PDB file of C-alpha atoms in Angstrom:
ATOM      1  CA  MET A 792      14.207  13.369 -18.172  1.00 96.00           C
ATOM      2  CA  VAL A 793      15.664  11.849 -20.963  1.00 97.00           C
ATOM      3  CA  LEU A 794      14.158  11.890 -24.362  1.00 96.00           C
ATOM      4  CA  GLY A 795      13.766   8.597 -26.497  1.00 94.00           C
ATOM      5  CA  VAL A 796      13.783   4.719 -25.966  1.00 94.00           C
ATOM      6  CA  PRO A 797      16.524   3.689 -23.131  1.00 95.00           C
ATOM      7  CA  ALA A 798      19.464   1.251 -24.921  1.00 94.00           C
ATOM      8  CA  SER A 799      18.804  -2.735 -23.969  1.00 91.00           C
ATOM      9  CA  VAL A 800      22.203  -3.767 -21.543  1.00 90.00           C
ATOM     10  CA  GLN A 801      21.582  -6.335 -24.262  1.00 90.00           C
ATOM     11  CA  GLY A 802      21.942  -4.059 -27.458  1.00 88.00           C
ATOM     12  CA  SER A 803      24.586  -3.004 -29.922  1.00 91.00           C
ATOM     13  CA  SER A 804      27.534  -0.913 -28.175  1.00 93.00           C
ATOM     14  CA  SER A 805      27.226   1.821 -30.254  1.00 95.00           C
ATOM     15  CA  ARG A 806      23.540   2.049 -29.525  1.00 94.00           C
ATOM     16  CA  LYS A 807      24.167   1.455 -25.730  1.00 94.00           C
ATOM     17  CA  ARG A 808      27.399   4.153 -25.854  1.00 95.00           C
ATOM     18  CA  ARG A 809      24.968   6.936 -27.827  1.00 95.00           C
ATOM     19  CA  TRP A 810      21.980   6.504 -25.075  1.00 95.00           C
ATOM     20  CA  LYS A 811      24.501   6.925 -22.371  1.00 95.00           C
ATOM     21  CA  ALA A 812      25.527  10.352 -23.621  1.00 96.00           C
ATOM     22  CA  GLU A 813      22.481  11.397 -24.114  1.00 96.00           C
ATOM     23  CA  ALA A 814      21.294  10.435 -20.466  1.00 96.00           C
ATOM     24  CA  GLU A 815      24.320  11.847 -19.384  1.00 96.00           C
ATOM     25  CA  ARG A 816      23.792  15.218 -21.395  1.00 96.00           C
ATOM     26  CA  ALA A 817      19.903  15.088 -19.705  1.00 96.00           C
ATOM     27  CA  ALA A 818      21.397  14.430 -16.313  1.00 96.00           C
ATOM     28  CA  ARG A 819      24.217  17.567 -16.393  1.00 95.00           C
ATOM     29  CA  ALA A 820      21.291  19.688 -17.928  1.00 95.00           C
ATOM     30  CA  ALA A 821      19.153  19.290 -14.719  1.00 94.00           C
ATOM     31  CA  TRP A 822      21.900  18.573 -11.974  1.00 94.00           C
ATOM     32  CA  PRO A 823      22.364  21.668  -9.850  1.00 92.00           C
ATOM     33  CA  ALA A 824      25.131  23.627 -11.254  1.00 90.00           C
ATOM     34  CA  GLY A 825      28.331  23.538  -9.586  1.00 90.00           C
ATOM     35  CA  ASP A 826      27.410  20.597  -7.182  1.00 95.00           C
ATOM     36  CA  PRO A 827      29.337  17.837  -7.196  1.00 97.00           C
ATOM     37  CA  PRO A 828      28.045  14.759  -7.699  1.00 97.00           C
ATOM     38  CA  LEU A 829      26.600  12.760  -4.325  1.00 97.00           C
ATOM     39  CA  THR A 830      28.489  10.643  -1.930  1.00 97.00           C
ATOM     40  CA  GLN A 831      25.984   8.517  -0.225  1.00 97.00           C
ATOM     41  CA  LYS A 832      23.870   5.703  -0.736  1.00 97.00           C
ATOM     42  CA  VAL A 833      20.672   6.435  -3.011  1.00 98.00           C
ATOM     43  CA  LEU A 834      17.606   5.468  -4.110  1.00 97.00           C
ATOM     44  CA  ALA A 835      16.651   5.302  -7.916  1.00 97.00           C
ATOM     45  CA  SER A 836      13.434   5.534  -9.589  1.00 97.00           C
ATOM     46  CA  ILE A 837      13.269   4.887 -12.991  1.00 97.00           C
ATOM     47  CA  THR A 838      10.186   4.833 -15.469  1.00 96.00           C
ATOM     48  CA  PHE A 839       9.850   4.351 -19.235  1.00 96.00           C
ATOM     49  CA  PHE A 840       7.040   5.660 -20.765  1.00 95.00           C
ATOM     50  CA  HIS A 841       6.995   3.576 -24.169  1.00 94.00           C
ATOM     51  CA  VAL A 842       4.287   4.235 -26.805  1.00 91.00           C
ATOM     52  CA  ASP A 843       4.091   1.035 -28.631  1.00 86.00           C
ATOM     53  CA  ALA A 844       7.089  -1.150 -27.859  1.00 75.00           C
ATOM     54  CA  PRO A 845       8.254  -1.508 -24.101  1.00 76.00           C
ATOM     55  CA  LEU A 846      11.329  -2.875 -23.046  1.00 83.00           C
ATOM     56  CA  ASP A 847      12.231  -5.299 -20.320  1.00 88.00           C
ATOM     57  CA  THR A 848      12.618  -3.466 -17.283  1.00 90.00           C
ATOM     58  CA  ASP A 849      15.588  -5.024 -15.706  1.00 91.00           C
ATOM     59  CA  ASN A 850      17.116  -4.949 -19.437  1.00 91.00           C
ATOM     60  CA  MET A 851      17.187  -0.672 -19.255  1.00 93.00           C
ATOM     61  CA  LEU A 852      18.679  -0.096 -15.674  1.00 95.00           C
ATOM     62  CA  LYS A 853      22.282  -0.584 -16.486  1.00 94.00           C
ATOM     63  CA  PRO A 854      23.062   1.838 -19.243  1.00 95.00           C
ATOM     64  CA  ILE A 855      21.377   4.460 -17.616  1.00 96.00           C
ATOM     65  CA  GLN A 856      22.847   3.868 -13.879  1.00 96.00           C
ATOM     66  CA  ASP A 857      26.186   4.127 -15.660  1.00 95.00           C
ATOM     67  CA  ALA A 858      25.508   7.194 -17.614  1.00 96.00           C
ATOM     68  CA  LEU A 859      24.837   9.597 -14.197  1.00 97.00           C
ATOM     69  CA  ILE A 860      28.310   8.005 -12.911  1.00 97.00           C
ATOM     70  CA  GLY A 861      30.278  11.037 -11.776  1.00 96.00           C
ATOM     71  CA  VAL A 862      27.540  13.320 -12.554  1.00 96.00           C
ATOM     72  CA  VAL A 863      24.920  12.758 -10.031  1.00 97.00           C
ATOM     73  CA  TYR A 864      26.728   9.860  -8.316  1.00 97.00           C
ATOM     74  CA  GLU A 865      30.215   9.070  -7.494  1.00 97.00           C
ATOM     75  CA  ASP A 866      29.723   5.767  -8.241  1.00 97.00           C
ATOM     76  CA  ASP A 867      25.677   3.623  -9.285  1.00 95.00           C
ATOM     77  CA  ALA A 868      27.457   1.028  -6.501  1.00 96.00           C
ATOM     78  CA  GLN A 869      25.527   3.653  -4.049  1.00 97.00           C
ATOM     79  CA  ILE A 870      22.122   3.024  -5.684  1.00 97.00           C
ATOM     80  CA  THR A 871      21.169   0.665  -2.581  1.00 95.00           C
ATOM     81  CA  ASP A 872      17.403   0.658  -3.579  1.00 95.00           C
ATOM     82  CA  ILE A 873      15.681   0.620  -7.234  1.00 96.00           C
ATOM     83  CA  ARG A 874      12.156   0.969  -8.502  1.00 96.00           C
ATOM     84  CA  ALA A 875      11.916   0.722 -12.196  1.00 96.00           C
ATOM     85  CA  GLY A 876       8.905   0.776 -13.712  1.00 95.00           C
ATOM     86  CA  VAL A 877       7.224   0.609 -17.941  1.00 95.00           C
ATOM     87  CA  ARG A 878       4.374   2.828 -18.676  1.00 94.00           C
ATOM     88  CA  ASP A 879       2.449   2.872 -21.895  1.00 94.00           C
ATOM     89  CA  VAL A 880       2.266   6.959 -22.187  1.00 92.00           C
ATOM     90  CA  LYS A 881      -0.946   6.967 -23.953  1.00 90.00           C
ATOM     91  CA  ALA A 882      -2.888   5.905 -20.810  1.00 91.00           C
ATOM     92  CA  SER A 883      -4.552   7.677 -18.234  1.00 91.00           C
ATOM     93  CA  PHE A 884      -2.177   8.525 -14.858  1.00 91.00           C
ATOM     94  CA  ARG A 885      -3.282  10.072 -11.862  1.00 92.00           C
ATOM     95  CA  VAL A 886      -0.350  12.233 -10.842  1.00 88.00           C
ATOM     96  CA  PHE A 887       0.181  13.980  -7.538  1.00 90.00           C
ATOM     97  CA  GLY A 888       3.149  17.206  -7.180  1.00 89.00           C
ATOM     98  CA  LEU A 889       4.105  16.852 -11.072  1.00 91.00           C
ATOM     99  CA  SER A 890       7.694  17.604 -11.786  1.00 92.00           C
ATOM    100  CA  GLU A 891       8.876  19.838 -14.225  1.00 92.00           C
ATOM    101  CA  ALA A 892      10.591  17.296 -15.888  1.00 93.00           C
ATOM    102  CA  LEU A 893       7.730  14.900 -16.233  1.00 93.00           C
ATOM    103  CA  ALA A 894       5.541  17.348 -17.223  1.00 94.00           C
ATOM    104  CA  SER A 895       7.973  18.033 -20.518  1.00 94.00           C
ATOM    105  CA  GLY A 896       8.577  14.413 -20.989  1.00 94.00           C
ATOM    106  CA  PHE A 897       4.615  13.859 -21.144  1.00 93.00           C
ATOM    107  CA  MET A 898       4.372  17.283 -23.328  1.00 93.00           C
ATOM    108  CA  SER A 899       6.988  15.489 -25.564  1.00 93.00           C
ATOM    109  CA  SER A 900       4.197  12.915 -26.500  1.00 83.00           C
ATOM    110  CA  GLY A 901       6.677  10.810 -27.474  1.00 93.00           C
ATOM    111  CA  PRO A 902       8.825   7.983 -25.555  1.00 96.00           C
ATOM    112  CA  PHE A 903      11.265   8.870 -22.762  1.00 96.00           C
ATOM    113  CA  VAL A 904      12.596   8.046 -19.148  1.00 97.00           C
ATOM    114  CA  HIS A 905      11.929   9.433 -16.200  1.00 96.00           C
ATOM    115  CA  ILE A 906      14.477   9.219 -13.507  1.00 97.00           C
ATOM    116  CA  LYS A 907      14.533  10.254  -9.953  1.00 95.00           C
ATOM    117  CA  ILE A 908      17.089  10.220  -7.154  1.00 96.00           C
ATOM    118  CA  GLU A 909      16.647  10.128  -3.821  1.00 95.00           C
ATOM    119  CA  ASP A 910      17.512   9.039  -0.362  1.00 95.00           C
ATOM    120  CA  PRO A 911      16.901   5.745   0.318  1.00 94.00           C
ATOM    121  CA  PRO A 912      14.923   3.824   2.924  1.00 90.00           C
ATOM    122  CA  ASP A 913      16.337   2.762   6.397  1.00 88.00           C
ATOM    123  CA  GLU A 914      17.988  -0.380   5.354  1.00 84.00           C
ATOM    124  CA  GLN A 915      17.089  -1.607   9.047  1.00 81.00           C
ATOM    125  CA  GLU A 916      13.320  -1.694   7.661  1.00 81.00           C
ATOM    126  CA  LEU A 917      12.516  -4.588   5.426  1.00 77.00           C
ATOM    127  CA  PRO A 918      10.137  -4.034   2.676  1.00 72.00           C
TER     128      PRO A 918
END
C-alpha cells in the first residue's frame, strides 16, 4: 500500500522519480525481510483509491511496475497478467478478508494505491 496519488506515465520525470521511490520504499517495508525478489511469473492487482481526481488506469501502471523491480520481482516482464482499477475512497465497499495493508490505506482517509502480487492464472485457460 502506498499513500498518495500515483504518478502518470505521462507525468514529469521528477514526479515519476519521486513516486517510484515512494512505491519502492513501501514495497521494501512490506516485503518479508531477507526474501529475494520473485523469479516466477506473477499477476499484479493494482487499485488506486482516489479522493477527487481519478487517473487513467493504464497511465498509472508502468511507474508502479517499475518501482517493484528488484524488490518484489526481478523484472516487470514477469507480470503476465494485470488487474487494475480506480475507485473513489469515499464509496461504500463490501470487503472480504480485509488485509492489514488495505485497512491502513482506508484508515489514512486520503488517496492511496493498493498493490497485490500473486500467482497468475493458468496460461492454458483463456479468460
